């Protein structure tokens, strides 16, 4: 990592932790150079990198200001910012993102999946059942993640599996929280069974509906069993 990249990372961390909130001005270039013990050229390059991601904006004659995360254009900084937001907000937004992507992916997978994908899905579902019986949350979470990853690959579109790649750690964390609850495991297995049946039938409308119902149940379970228990 170059010095400018290192400084850009440090500034991004300070922005995310609230040292420089949205619409706040970053210190002048000279002050940043002194604080970081780096040259003005390095500071300028670091700011340029943040500008390229729309994390900050330069107002001529006034200085460099922080943009709100919803204006950032790079995924990695947005995910880092999201992980520092309220846990409730993060979990619900992840479910919303999953619904948008997975409903369509499952519809496409119903048309393109092959017997290898179906065999993998059956195996993952069987592992989920075993893990639920054993009370093994980690095993259940991994099988759940593997099931959805197989659906993504079943679309036959190389881009689809990559859509969730940056969210991997966040999705696993959220699933550990919900899958630790026995009733949620029961609900999840039932909905995964419906998704599998729709994919086996090769019915895109049924597949989309089954995944949408699963996402709806996931959101409901989170609000019912996780949020209320924490109140």
JSON list of C-alpha atoms in Angstrom, two decimals:
[
{"chain": "A", "resi": 1, "resn": "UNK", "atom": "CA", "xyz": [0.00, 0.00, 0.00]},
{"chain": "A", "resi": 2, "resn": "UNK", "atom": "CA", "xyz": [1.41, 3.40, -0.99]},
{"chain": "A", "resi": 3, "resn": "UNK", "atom": "CA", "xyz": [1.62, 6.32, 1.45]},
{"chain": "A", "resi": 4, "resn": "UNK", "atom": "CA", "xyz": [-1.27, 8.07, -0.26]},
{"chain": "A", "resi": 5, "resn": "UNK", "atom": "CA", "xyz": [-3.42, 4.92, -0.04]},
{"chain": "A", "resi": 6, "resn": "UNK", "atom": "CA", "xyz": [-2.50, 4.56, 3.62]},
{"chain": "A", "resi": 7, "resn": "UNK", "atom": "CA", "xyz": [-3.52, 8.15, 4.32]},
{"chain": "A", "resi": 8, "resn": "UNK", "atom": "CA", "xyz": [-6.75, 7.75, 2.34]},
{"chain": "A", "resi": 9, "resn": "UNK", "atom": "CA", "xyz": [-7.59, 4.73, 4.51]},
{"chain": "A", "resi": 10, "resn": "UNK", "atom": "CA", "xyz": [-6.88, 6.69, 7.69]},
{"chain": "A", "resi": 11, "resn": "UNK", "atom": "CA", "xyz": [-9.05, 9.57, 6.55]},
{"chain": "A", "resi": 12, "resn": "UNK", "atom": "CA", "xyz": [-11.84, 7.19, 5.54]},
{"chain": "A", "resi": 13, "resn": "UNK", "atom": "CA", "xyz": [-11.70, 5.57, 8.98]},
{"chain": "A", "resi": 14, "resn": "UNK", "atom": "CA", "xyz": [-11.94, 9.00, 10.61]},
{"chain": "A", "resi": 15, "resn": "UNK", "atom": "CA", "xyz": [-14.93, 9.82, 8.41]},
{"chain": "A", "resi": 16, "resn": "UNK", "atom": "CA", "xyz": [-16.66, 6.55, 9.23]},
{"chain": "A", "resi": 17, "resn": "UNK", "atom": "CA", "xyz": [-16.08, 6.83, 12.99]},
{"chain": "A", "resi": 18, "resn": "UNK", "atom": "CA", "xyz": [-17.59, 10.32, 12.99]},
{"chain": "A", "resi": 19, "resn": "UNK", "atom": "CA", "xyz": [-14.46, 12.40, 13.47]},
{"chain": "A", "resi": 20, "resn": "UNK", "atom": "CA", "xyz": [-15.43, 14.12, 10.22]},
{"chain": "A", "resi": 21, "resn": "UNK", "atom": "CA", "xyz": [-19.23, 13.74, 9.84]},
{"chain": "A", "resi": 22, "resn": "UNK", "atom": "CA", "xyz": [-21.17, 14.48, 6.63]},
{"chain": "A", "resi": 23, "resn": "UNK", "atom": "CA", "xyz": [-20.76, 18.07, 5.45]},
{"chain": "A", "resi": 24, "resn": "UNK", "atom": "CA", "xyz": [-17.84, 18.64, 7.81]},
{"chain": "A", "resi": 25, "resn": "UNK", "atom": "CA", "xyz": [-14.67, 20.11, 6.35]},
{"chain": "A", "resi": 26, "resn": "UNK", "atom": "CA", "xyz": [-11.43, 18.13, 6.39]},
{"chain": "A", "resi": 27, "resn": "UNK", "atom": "CA", "xyz": [-8.42, 19.99, 7.82]},
{"chain": "A", "resi": 28, "resn": "UNK", "atom": "CA", "xyz": [-6.48, 22.10, 5.31]},
{"chain": "A", "resi": 29, "resn": "UNK", "atom": "CA", "xyz": [-3.91, 20.31, 3.20]},
{"chain": "A", "resi": 30, "resn": "UNK", "atom": "CA", "xyz": [-1.01, 21.74, 5.20]},
{"chain": "A", "resi": 31, "resn": "UNK", "atom": "CA", "xyz": [-2.51, 20.63, 8.51]},
{"chain": "A", "resi": 32, "resn": "UNK", "atom": "CA", "xyz": [-3.11, 17.11, 7.19]},
{"chain": "A", "resi": 33, "resn": "UNK", "atom": "CA", "xyz": [0.47, 16.94, 5.95]},
{"chain": "A", "resi": 34, "resn": "UNK", "atom": "CA", "xyz": [1.76, 17.98, 9.38]},
{"chain": "A", "resi": 35, "resn": "UNK", "atom": "CA", "xyz": [-0.58, 15.64, 11.29]},
{"chain": "A", "resi": 36, "resn": "UNK", "atom": "CA", "xyz": [0.31, 12.65, 9.12]},
{"chain": "A", "resi": 37, "resn": "UNK", "atom": "CA", "xyz": [4.00, 13.50, 8.72]},
{"chain": "A", "resi": 38, "resn": "UNK", "atom": "CA", "xyz": [3.54, 13.20, 4.98]},
{"chain": "A", "resi": 39, "resn": "UNK", "atom": "CA", "xyz": [4.14, 15.56, 2.10]},
{"chain": "A", "resi": 40, "resn": "UNK", "atom": "CA", "xyz": [1.47, 17.87, 0.67]},
{"chain": "A", "resi": 41, "resn": "UNK", "atom": "CA", "xyz": [1.72, 15.88, -2.56]},
{"chain": "A", "resi": 42, "resn": "UNK", "atom": "CA", "xyz": [0.84, 12.68, -0.69]},
{"chain": "A", "resi": 43, "resn": "UNK", "atom": "CA", "xyz": [-2.09, 14.43, 1.01]},
{"chain": "A", "resi": 44, "resn": "UNK", "atom": "CA", "xyz": [-3.29, 15.74, -2.33]},
{"chain": "A", "resi": 45, "resn": "UNK", "atom": "CA", "xyz": [-3.17, 12.25, -3.84]},
{"chain": "A", "resi": 46, "resn": "UNK", "atom": "CA", "xyz": [-5.06, 10.77, -0.87]},
{"chain": "A", "resi": 47, "resn": "UNK", "atom": "CA", "xyz": [-7.80, 13.39, -1.22]},
{"chain": "A", "resi": 48, "resn": "UNK", "atom": "CA", "xyz": [-7.93, 12.65, -4.93]},
{"chain": "A", "resi": 49, "resn": "UNK", "atom": "CA", "xyz": [-8.60, 8.97, -4.16]},
{"chain": "A", "resi": 50, "resn": "UNK", "atom": "CA", "xyz": [-11.45, 9.86, -1.80]},
{"chain": "A", "resi": 51, "resn": "UNK", "atom": "CA", "xyz": [-12.88, 12.26, -4.37]},
{"chain": "A", "resi": 52, "resn": "UNK", "atom": "CA", "xyz": [-12.85, 9.51, -6.99]},
{"chain": "A", "resi": 53, "resn": "UNK", "atom": "CA", "xyz": [-15.15, 7.50, -4.69]},
{"chain": "A", "resi": 54, "resn": "UNK", "atom": "CA", "xyz": [-17.26, 10.61, -3.98]},
{"chain": "A", "resi": 55, "resn": "UNK", "atom": "CA", "xyz": [-16.48, 10.24, -0.28]},
{"chain": "A", "resi": 56, "resn": "UNK", "atom": "CA", "xyz": [-15.47, 13.90, -0.25]},
{"chain": "A", "resi": 57, "resn": "UNK", "atom": "CA", "xyz": [-16.06, 16.90, -2.47]},
{"chain": "A", "resi": 58, "resn": "UNK", "atom": "CA", "xyz": [-13.87, 19.95, -3.05]},
{"chain": "A", "resi": 59, "resn": "UNK", "atom": "CA", "xyz": [-15.54, 23.33, -2.92]},
{"chain": "A", "resi": 60, "resn": "UNK", "atom": "CA", "xyz": [-13.35, 25.83, -4.71]},
{"chain": "A", "resi": 61, "resn": "UNK", "atom": "CA", "xyz": [-12.07, 28.51, -2.39]},
{"chain": "A", "resi": 62, "resn": "UNK", "atom": "CA", "xyz": [-13.55, 26.87, 0.71]},
{"chain": "A", "resi": 63, "resn": "UNK", "atom": "CA", "xyz": [-12.04, 23.43, 1.22]},
{"chain": "A", "resi": 64, "resn": "UNK", "atom": "CA", "xyz": [-12.76, 19.71, 1.14]},
{"chain": "A", "resi": 65, "resn": "UNK", "atom": "CA", "xyz": [-16.04, 18.47, 2.61]},
{"chain": "A", "resi": 66, "resn": "UNK", "atom": "CA", "xyz": [-17.35, 15.03, 3.56]},
{"chain": "A", "resi": 67, "resn": "UNK", "atom": "CA", "xyz": [-20.29, 13.57, 1.62]},
{"chain": "A", "resi": 68, "resn": "UNK", "atom": "CA", "xyz": [-22.97, 11.41, 3.24]},
{"chain": "A", "resi": 69, "resn": "UNK", "atom": "CA", "xyz": [-22.44, 7.65, 2.63]},
{"chain": "A", "resi": 70, "resn": "UNK", "atom": "CA", "xyz": [-25.50, 7.46, 0.36]},
{"chain": "A", "resi": 71, "resn": "UNK", "atom": "CA", "xyz": [-23.57, 9.60, -2.14]},
{"chain": "A", "resi": 72, "resn": "UNK", "atom": "CA", "xyz": [-20.44, 7.43, -2.14]},
{"chain": "A", "resi": 73, "resn": "UNK", "atom": "CA", "xyz": [-19.82, 5.53, -5.36]},
{"chain": "A", "resi": 74, "resn": "UNK", "atom": "CA", "xyz": [-17.49, 2.73, -4.21]},
{"chain": "A", "resi": 75, "resn": "UNK", "atom": "CA", "xyz": [-18.92, -0.38, -2.57]},
{"chain": "A", "resi": 76, "resn": "UNK", "atom": "CA", "xyz": [-16.13, -1.15, -0.09]},
{"chain": "A", "resi": 77, "resn": "UNK", "atom": "CA", "xyz": [-16.34, 2.19, 1.77]},
{"chain": "A", "resi": 78, "resn": "UNK", "atom": "CA", "xyz": [-20.14, 1.99, 1.83]},
{"chain": "A", "resi": 79, "resn": "UNK", "atom": "CA", "xyz": [-20.02, -1.47, 3.43]},
{"chain": "A", "resi": 80, "resn": "UNK", "atom": "CA", "xyz": [-17.49, -0.26, 6.00]},
{"chain": "A", "resi": 81, "resn": "UNK", "atom": "CA", "xyz": [-19.76, 2.66, 6.85]},
{"chain": "A", "resi": 82, "resn": "UNK", "atom": "CA", "xyz": [-22.81, 0.40, 7.03]},
{"chain": "A", "resi": 83, "resn": "UNK", "atom": "CA", "xyz": [-21.07, -1.94, 9.47]},
{"chain": "A", "resi": 84, "resn": "UNK", "atom": "CA", "xyz": [-20.64, 1.01, 11.83]},
{"chain": "A", "resi": 85, "resn": "UNK", "atom": "CA", "xyz": [-24.29, 2.06, 11.62]},
{"chain": "A", "resi": 86, "resn": "UNK", "atom": "CA", "xyz": [-27.02, 0.84, 13.96]},
{"chain": "A", "resi": 87, "resn": "UNK", "atom": "CA", "xyz": [-27.23, -2.95, 13.91]},
{"chain": "A", "resi": 88, "resn": "UNK", "atom": "CA", "xyz": [-30.97, -2.86, 13.37]},
{"chain": "A", "resi": 89, "resn": "UNK", "atom": "CA", "xyz": [-30.68, -0.61, 10.35]},
{"chain": "A", "resi": 90, "resn": "UNK", "atom": "CA", "xyz": [-27.88, -2.73, 8.86]},
{"chain": "A", "resi": 91, "resn": "UNK", "atom": "CA", "xyz": [-29.74, -6.03, 9.24]},
{"chain": "A", "resi": 92, "resn": "UNK", "atom": "CA", "xyz": [-32.94, -4.73, 7.71]},
{"chain": "A", "resi": 93, "resn": "UNK", "atom": "CA", "xyz": [-31.13, -3.09, 4.82]},
{"chain": "A", "resi": 94, "resn": "UNK", "atom": "CA", "xyz": [-29.30, -6.32, 4.07]},
{"chain": "A", "resi": 95, "resn": "UNK", "atom": "CA", "xyz": [-32.61, -8.16, 3.91]},
{"chain": "A", "resi": 96, "resn": "UNK", "atom": "CA", "xyz": [-33.92, -5.50, 1.51]},
{"chain": "A", "resi": 97, "resn": "UNK", "atom": "CA", "xyz": [-30.85, -5.93, -0.69]},
{"chain": "A", "resi": 98, "resn": "UNK", "atom": "CA", "xyz": [-31.21, -9.70, -0.65]},
{"chain": "A", "resi": 99, "resn": "UNK", "atom": "CA", "xyz": [-34.86, -9.45, -1.68]},
{"chain": "A", "resi": 100, "resn": "UNK", "atom": "CA", "xyz": [-34.02, -7.22, -4.66]},
{"chain": "A", "resi": 101, "resn": "UNK", "atom": "CA", "xyz": [-31.29, -9.52, -5.96]},
{"chain": "A", "resi": 102, "resn": "UNK", "atom": "CA", "xyz": [-32.29, -13.01, -4.88]},
{"chain": "A", "resi": 103, "resn": "UNK", "atom": "CA", "xyz": [-35.88, -12.89, -6.11]},
{"chain": "A", "resi": 104, "resn": "UNK", "atom": "CA", "xyz": [-34.73, -12.25, -9.67]},
{"chain": "A", "resi": 105, "resn": "UNK", "atom": "CA", "xyz": [-31.82, -14.65, -9.38]},
{"chain": "A", "resi": 106, "resn": "UNK", "atom": "CA", "xyz": [-34.07, -17.48, -8.25]},
{"chain": "A", "resi": 107, "resn": "UNK", "atom": "CA", "xyz": [-36.46, -16.80, -11.13]},
{"chain": "A", "resi": 108, "resn": "UNK", "atom": "CA", "xyz": [-33.56, -17.06, -13.58]},
{"chain": "A", "resi": 109, "resn": "UNK", "atom": "CA", "xyz": [-32.15, -20.14, -11.85]},
{"chain": "A", "resi": 110, "resn": "UNK", "atom": "CA", "xyz": [-35.46, -21.96, -12.39]},
{"chain": "A", "resi": 111, "resn": "UNK", "atom": "CA", "xyz": [-34.84, -21.71, -16.12]},
{"chain": "A", "resi": 112, "resn": "UNK", "atom": "CA", "xyz": [-31.12, -22.50, -16.17]},
{"chain": "A", "resi": 113, "resn": "UNK", "atom": "CA", "xyz": [-30.28, -24.76, -13.22]},
{"chain": "A", "resi": 114, "resn": "UNK", "atom": "CA", "xyz": [-29.05, -28.25, -14.00]},
{"chain": "A", "resi": 115, "resn": "UNK", "atom": "CA", "xyz": [-29.10, -31.52, -12.08]},
{"chain": "A", "resi": 116, "resn": "UNK", "atom": "CA", "xyz": [-25.77, -30.74, -10.44]},
{"chain": "A", "resi": 117, "resn": "UNK", "atom": "CA", "xyz": [-27.20, -27.56, -8.93]},
{"chain": "A", "resi": 118, "resn": "UNK", "atom": "CA", "xyz": [-30.31, -29.39, -7.73]},
{"chain": "A", "resi": 119, "resn": "UNK", "atom": "CA", "xyz": [-28.21, -32.14, -6.14]},
{"chain": "A", "resi": 120, "resn": "UNK", "atom": "CA", "xyz": [-26.15, -29.52, -4.31]},
{"chain": "A", "resi": 121, "resn": "UNK", "atom": "CA", "xyz": [-29.27, -27.75, -3.09]},
{"chain": "A", "resi": 122, "resn": "UNK", "atom": "CA", "xyz": [-30.69, -31.02, -1.73]},
{"chain": "A", "resi": 123, "resn": "UNK", "atom": "CA", "xyz": [-27.40, -31.69, 0.05]},
{"chain": "A", "resi": 124, "resn": "UNK", "atom": "CA", "xyz": [-27.29, -28.21, 1.61]},
{"chain": "A", "resi": 125, "resn": "UNK", "atom": "CA", "xyz": [-30.90, -28.52, 2.74]},
{"chain": "A", "resi": 126, "resn": "UNK", "atom": "CA", "xyz": [-30.18, -31.90, 4.31]},
{"chain": "A", "resi": 127, "resn": "UNK", "atom": "CA", "xyz": [-27.25, -30.35, 6.17]},
{"chain": "A", "resi": 128, "resn": "UNK", "atom": "CA", "xyz": [-29.49, -27.56, 7.41]},
{"chain": "A", "resi": 129, "resn": "UNK", "atom": "CA", "xyz": [-31.89, -30.15, 8.82]},
{"chain": "A", "resi": 130, "resn": "UNK", "atom": "CA", "xyz": [-29.03, -32.03, 10.51]},
{"chain": "A", "resi": 131, "resn": "UNK", "atom": "CA", "xyz": [-27.63, -28.84, 11.98]},
{"chain": "A", "resi": 132, "resn": "UNK", "atom": "CA", "xyz": [-31.05, -27.81, 13.28]},
{"chain": "A", "resi": 133, "resn": "UNK", "atom": "CA", "xyz": [-31.47, -31.17, 15.01]},
{"chain": "A", "resi": 134, "resn": "UNK", "atom": "CA", "xyz": [-27.98, -30.88, 16.50]},
{"chain": "A", "resi": 135, "resn": "UNK", "atom": "CA", "xyz": [-28.44, -27.25, 17.52]},
{"chain": "A", "resi": 136, "resn": "UNK", "atom": "CA", "xyz": [-25.27, -26.41, 15.59]},
{"chain": "A", "resi": 137, "resn": "UNK", "atom": "CA", "xyz": [-25.68, -22.78, 14.56]},
{"chain": "A", "resi": 138, "resn": "UNK", "atom": "CA", "xyz": [-22.39, -22.49, 12.65]},
{"chain": "A", "resi": 139, "resn": "UNK", "atom": "CA", "xyz": [-23.14, -25.58, 10.60]},
{"chain": "A", "resi": 140, "resn": "UNK", "atom": "CA", "xyz": [-26.65, -24.33, 9.89]},
{"chain": "A", "resi": 141, "resn": "UNK", "atom": "CA", "xyz": [-25.40, -20.89, 8.82]},
{"chain": "A", "resi": 142, "resn": "UNK", "atom": "CA", "xyz": [-22.81, -22.34, 6.44]},
{"chain": "A", "resi": 143, "resn": "UNK", "atom": "CA", "xyz": [-25.35, -24.68, 4.83]},
{"chain": "A", "resi": 144, "resn": "UNK", "atom": "CA", "xyz": [-27.79, -21.77, 4.48]},
{"chain": "A", "resi": 145, "resn": "UNK", "atom": "CA", "xyz": [-25.13, -19.62, 2.81]},
{"chain": "A", "resi": 146, "resn": "UNK", "atom": "CA", "xyz": [-24.11, -22.51, 0.55]},
{"chain": "A", "resi": 147, "resn": "UNK", "atom": "CA", "xyz": [-27.74, -23.07, -0.50]},
{"chain": "A", "resi": 148, "resn": "UNK", "atom": "CA", "xyz": [-28.14, -19.47, -1.61]},
{"chain": "A", "resi": 149, "resn": "UNK", "atom": "CA", "xyz": [-24.74, -19.44, -3.30]},
{"chain": "A", "resi": 150, "resn": "UNK", "atom": "CA", "xyz": [-25.80, -22.47, -5.34]},
{"chain": "A", "resi": 151, "resn": "UNK", "atom": "CA", "xyz": [-29.00, -20.70, -6.40]},
{"chain": "A", "resi": 152, "resn": "UNK", "atom": "CA", "xyz": [-26.85, -17.79, -7.56]},
{"chain": "A", "resi": 153, "resn": "UNK", "atom": "CA", "xyz": [-24.62, -20.10, -9.60]},
{"chain": "A", "resi": 154, "resn": "UNK", "atom": "CA", "xyz": [-27.70, -21.80, -10.97]},
{"chain": "A", "resi": 155, "resn": "UNK", "atom": "CA", "xyz": [-28.56, -18.61, -12.87]},
{"chain": "A", "resi": 156, "resn": "UNK", "atom": "CA", "xyz": [-25.77, -19.43, -15.33]},
{"chain": "A", "resi": 157, "resn": "UNK", "atom": "CA", "xyz": [-24.76, -15.77, -15.17]},
{"chain": "A", "resi": 158, "resn": "UNK", "atom": "CA", "xyz": [-21.18, -15.17, -14.04]},
{"chain": "A", "resi": 159, "resn": "UNK", "atom": "CA", "xyz": [-22.02, -11.74, -12.64]},
{"chain": "A", "resi": 160, "resn": "UNK", "atom": "CA", "xyz": [-24.83, -12.78, -10.30]},
{"chain": "A", "resi": 161, "resn": "UNK", "atom": "CA", "xyz": [-22.74, -14.70, -7.71]},
{"chain": "A", "resi": 162, "resn": "UNK", "atom": "CA", "xyz": [-20.41, -11.70, -7.46]},
{"chain": "A", "resi": 163, "resn": "UNK", "atom": "CA", "xyz": [-23.19, -9.34, -6.43]},
{"chain": "A", "resi": 164, "resn": "UNK", "atom": "CA", "xyz": [-23.15, -10.56, -2.84]},
{"chain": "A", "resi": 165, "resn": "UNK", "atom": "CA", "xyz": [-19.43, -11.25, -2.54]},
{"chain": "A", "resi": 166, "resn": "UNK", "atom": "CA", "xyz": [-18.63, -7.97, -0.73]},
{"chain": "A", "resi": 167, "resn": "UNK", "atom": "CA", "xyz": [-21.44, -8.61, 1.77]},
{"chain": "A", "resi": 168, "resn": "UNK", "atom": "CA", "xyz": [-20.15, -12.05, 2.79]},
{"chain": "A", "resi": 169, "resn": "UNK", "atom": "CA", "xyz": [-19.02, -11.27, 6.35]},
{"chain": "A", "resi": 170, "resn": "UNK", "atom": "CA", "xyz": [-22.05, -9.11, 7.09]},
{"chain": "A", "resi": 171, "resn": "UNK", "atom": "CA", "xyz": [-24.47, -11.74, 5.80]},
{"chain": "A", "resi": 172, "resn": "UNK", "atom": "CA", "xyz": [-22.80, -14.47, 7.86]},
{"chain": "A", "resi": 173, "resn": "UNK", "atom": "CA", "xyz": [-22.98, -12.33, 10.99]},
{"chain": "A", "resi": 174, "resn": "UNK", "atom": "CA", "xyz": [-26.67, -11.60, 10.46]},
{"chain": "A", "resi": 175, "resn": "UNK", "atom": "CA", "xyz": [-27.45, -15.26, 9.85]},
{"chain": "A", "resi": 176, "resn": "UNK", "atom": "CA", "xyz": [-25.65, -16.31, 13.04]},
{"chain": "A", "resi": 177, "resn": "UNK", "atom": "CA", "xyz": [-27.84, -13.95, 15.02]},
{"chain": "A", "resi": 178, "resn": "UNK", "atom": "CA", "xyz": [-31.11, -15.24, 13.58]},
{"chain": "A", "resi": 179, "resn": "UNK", "atom": "CA", "xyz": [-30.20, -18.90, 13.09]},
{"chain": "A", "resi": 180, "resn": "UNK", "atom": "CA", "xyz": [-29.41, -19.30, 16.77]},
{"chain": "A", "resi": 181, "resn": "UNK", "atom": "CA", "xyz": [-33.17, -19.18, 17.39]},
{"chain": "A", "resi": 182, "resn": "UNK", "atom": "CA", "xyz": [-34.87, -22.60, 16.94]},
{"chain": "A", "resi": 183, "resn": "UNK", "atom": "CA", "xyz": [-38.13, -21.25, 15.50]},
{"chain": "A", "resi": 184, "resn": "UNK", "atom": "CA", "xyz": [-36.27, -19.26, 12.88]},
{"chain": "A", "resi": 185, "resn": "UNK", "atom": "CA", "xyz": [-34.39, -22.42, 11.85]},
{"chain": "A", "resi": 186, "resn": "UNK", "atom": "CA", "xyz": [-37.72, -24.22, 11.44]},
{"chain": "A", "resi": 187, "resn": "UNK", "atom": "CA", "xyz": [-39.12, -21.38, 9.31]},
{"chain": "A", "resi": 188, "resn": "UNK", "atom": "CA", "xyz": [-35.97, -21.18, 7.21]},
{"chain": "A", "resi": 189, "resn": "UNK", "atom": "CA", "xyz": [-35.97, -24.90, 6.43]},
{"chain": "A", "resi": 190, "resn": "UNK", "atom": "CA", "xyz": [-39.63, -24.79, 5.37]},
{"chain": "A", "resi": 191, "resn": "UNK", "atom": "CA", "xyz": [-39.00, -21.90, 2.99]},
{"chain": "A", "resi": 192, "resn": "UNK", "atom": "CA", "xyz": [-35.84, -23.44, 1.57]},
{"chain": "A", "resi": 193, "resn": "UNK", "atom": "CA", "xyz": [-37.87, -26.57, 0.83]},
{"chain": "A", "resi": 194, "resn": "UNK", "atom": "CA", "xyz": [-40.37, -24.48, -1.16]},
{"chain": "A", "resi": 195, "resn": "UNK", "atom": "CA", "xyz": [-37.57, -22.76, -3.09]},
{"chain": "A", "resi": 196, "resn": "UNK", "atom": "CA", "xyz": [-36.05, -26.13, -3.93]},
{"chain": "A", "resi": 197, "resn": "UNK", "atom": "CA", "xyz": [-39.37, -27.56, -5.12]},
{"chain": "A", "resi": 198, "resn": "UNK", "atom": "CA", "xyz": [-39.91, -24.56, -7.39]},
{"chain": "A", "resi": 199, "resn": "UNK", "atom": "CA", "xyz": [-36.43, -24.94, -8.86]},
{"chain": "A", "resi": 200, "resn": "UNK", "atom": "CA", "xyz": [-36.96, -28.66, -9.36]},
{"chain": "A", "resi": 201, "resn": "UNK", "atom": "CA", "xyz": [-40.18, -27.85, -11.20]},
{"chain": "A", "resi": 202, "resn": "UNK", "atom": "CA", "xyz": [-38.37, -25.33, -13.37]},
{"chain": "A", "resi": 203, "resn": "UNK", "atom": "CA", "xyz": [-41.16, -22.80, -12.73]},
{"chain": "A", "resi": 204, "resn": "UNK", "atom": "CA", "xyz": [-39.72, -19.26, -12.73]},
{"chain": "A", "resi": 205, "resn": "UNK", "atom": "CA", "xyz": [-42.85, -17.58, -11.34]},
{"chain": "A", "resi": 206, "resn": "UNK", "atom": "CA", "xyz": [-43.16, -20.11, -8.54]},
{"chain": "A", "resi": 207, "resn": "UNK", "atom": "CA", "xyz": [-39.43, -19.81, -7.81]},
{"chain": "A", "resi": 208, "resn": "UNK", "atom": "CA", "xyz": [-39.56, -16.03, -7.55]},
{"chain": "A", "resi": 209, "resn": "UNK", "atom": "CA", "xyz": [-42.64, -16.23, -5.33]},
{"chain": "A", "resi": 210, "resn": "UNK", "atom": "CA", "xyz": [-41.00, -18.82, -3.08]},
{"chain": "A", "resi": 211, "resn": "UNK", "atom": "CA", "xyz": [-37.85, -16.75, -2.61]},
{"chain": "A", "resi": 212, "resn": "UNK", "atom": "CA", "xyz": [-39.88, -13.59, -2.03]},
{"chain": "A", "resi": 213, "resn": "UNK", "atom": "CA", "xyz": [-41.87, -15.42, 0.66]},
{"chain": "A", "resi": 214, "resn": "UNK", "atom": "CA", "xyz": [-38.59, -16.55, 2.22]},
{"chain": "A", "resi": 215, "resn": "UNK", "atom": "CA", "xyz": [-37.27, -12.98, 2.30]},
{"chain": "A", "resi": 216, "resn": "UNK", "atom": "CA", "xyz": [-40.54, -11.76, 3.81]},
{"chain": "A", "resi": 217, "resn": "UNK", "atom": "CA", "xyz": [-40.37, -14.46, 6.48]},
{"chain": "A", "resi": 218, "resn": "UNK", "atom": "CA", "xyz": [-36.74, -13.56, 7.19]},
{"chain": "A", "resi": 219, "resn": "UNK", "atom": "CA", "xyz": [-37.69, -9.93, 7.80]},
{"chain": "A", "resi": 220, "resn": "UNK", "atom": "CA", "xyz": [-40.66, -10.94, 9.95]},
{"chain": "A", "resi": 221, "resn": "UNK", "atom": "CA", "xyz": [-38.58, -13.38, 11.99]},
{"chain": "A", "resi": 222, "resn": "UNK", "atom": "CA", "xyz": [-35.92, -10.74, 12.56]},
{"chain": "A", "resi": 223, "resn": "UNK", "atom": "CA", "xyz": [-38.44, -8.20, 13.83]},
{"chain": "A", "resi": 224, "resn": "UNK", "atom": "CA", "xyz": [-40.37, -10.77, 15.89]},
{"chain": "A", "resi": 225, "resn": "UNK", "atom": "CA", "xyz": [-37.65, -12.88, 17.44]},
{"chain": "A", "resi": 226, "resn": "UNK", "atom": "CA", "xyz": [-34.55, -10.68, 17.42]},
{"chain": "A", "resi": 227, "resn": "UNK", "atom": "CA", "xyz": [-35.65, -7.07, 17.78]},
{"chain": "A", "resi": 228, "resn": "UNK", "atom": "CA", "xyz": [-38.41, -7.71, 20.31]},
{"chain": "A", "resi": 229, "resn": "UNK", "atom": "CA", "xyz": [-36.18, -9.95, 22.40]},
{"chain": "A", "resi": 230, "resn": "UNK", "atom": "CA", "xyz": [-33.66, -7.13, 22.60]},
{"chain": "A", "resi": 231, "resn": "UNK", "atom": "CA", "xyz": [-36.17, -4.53, 23.74]}
]
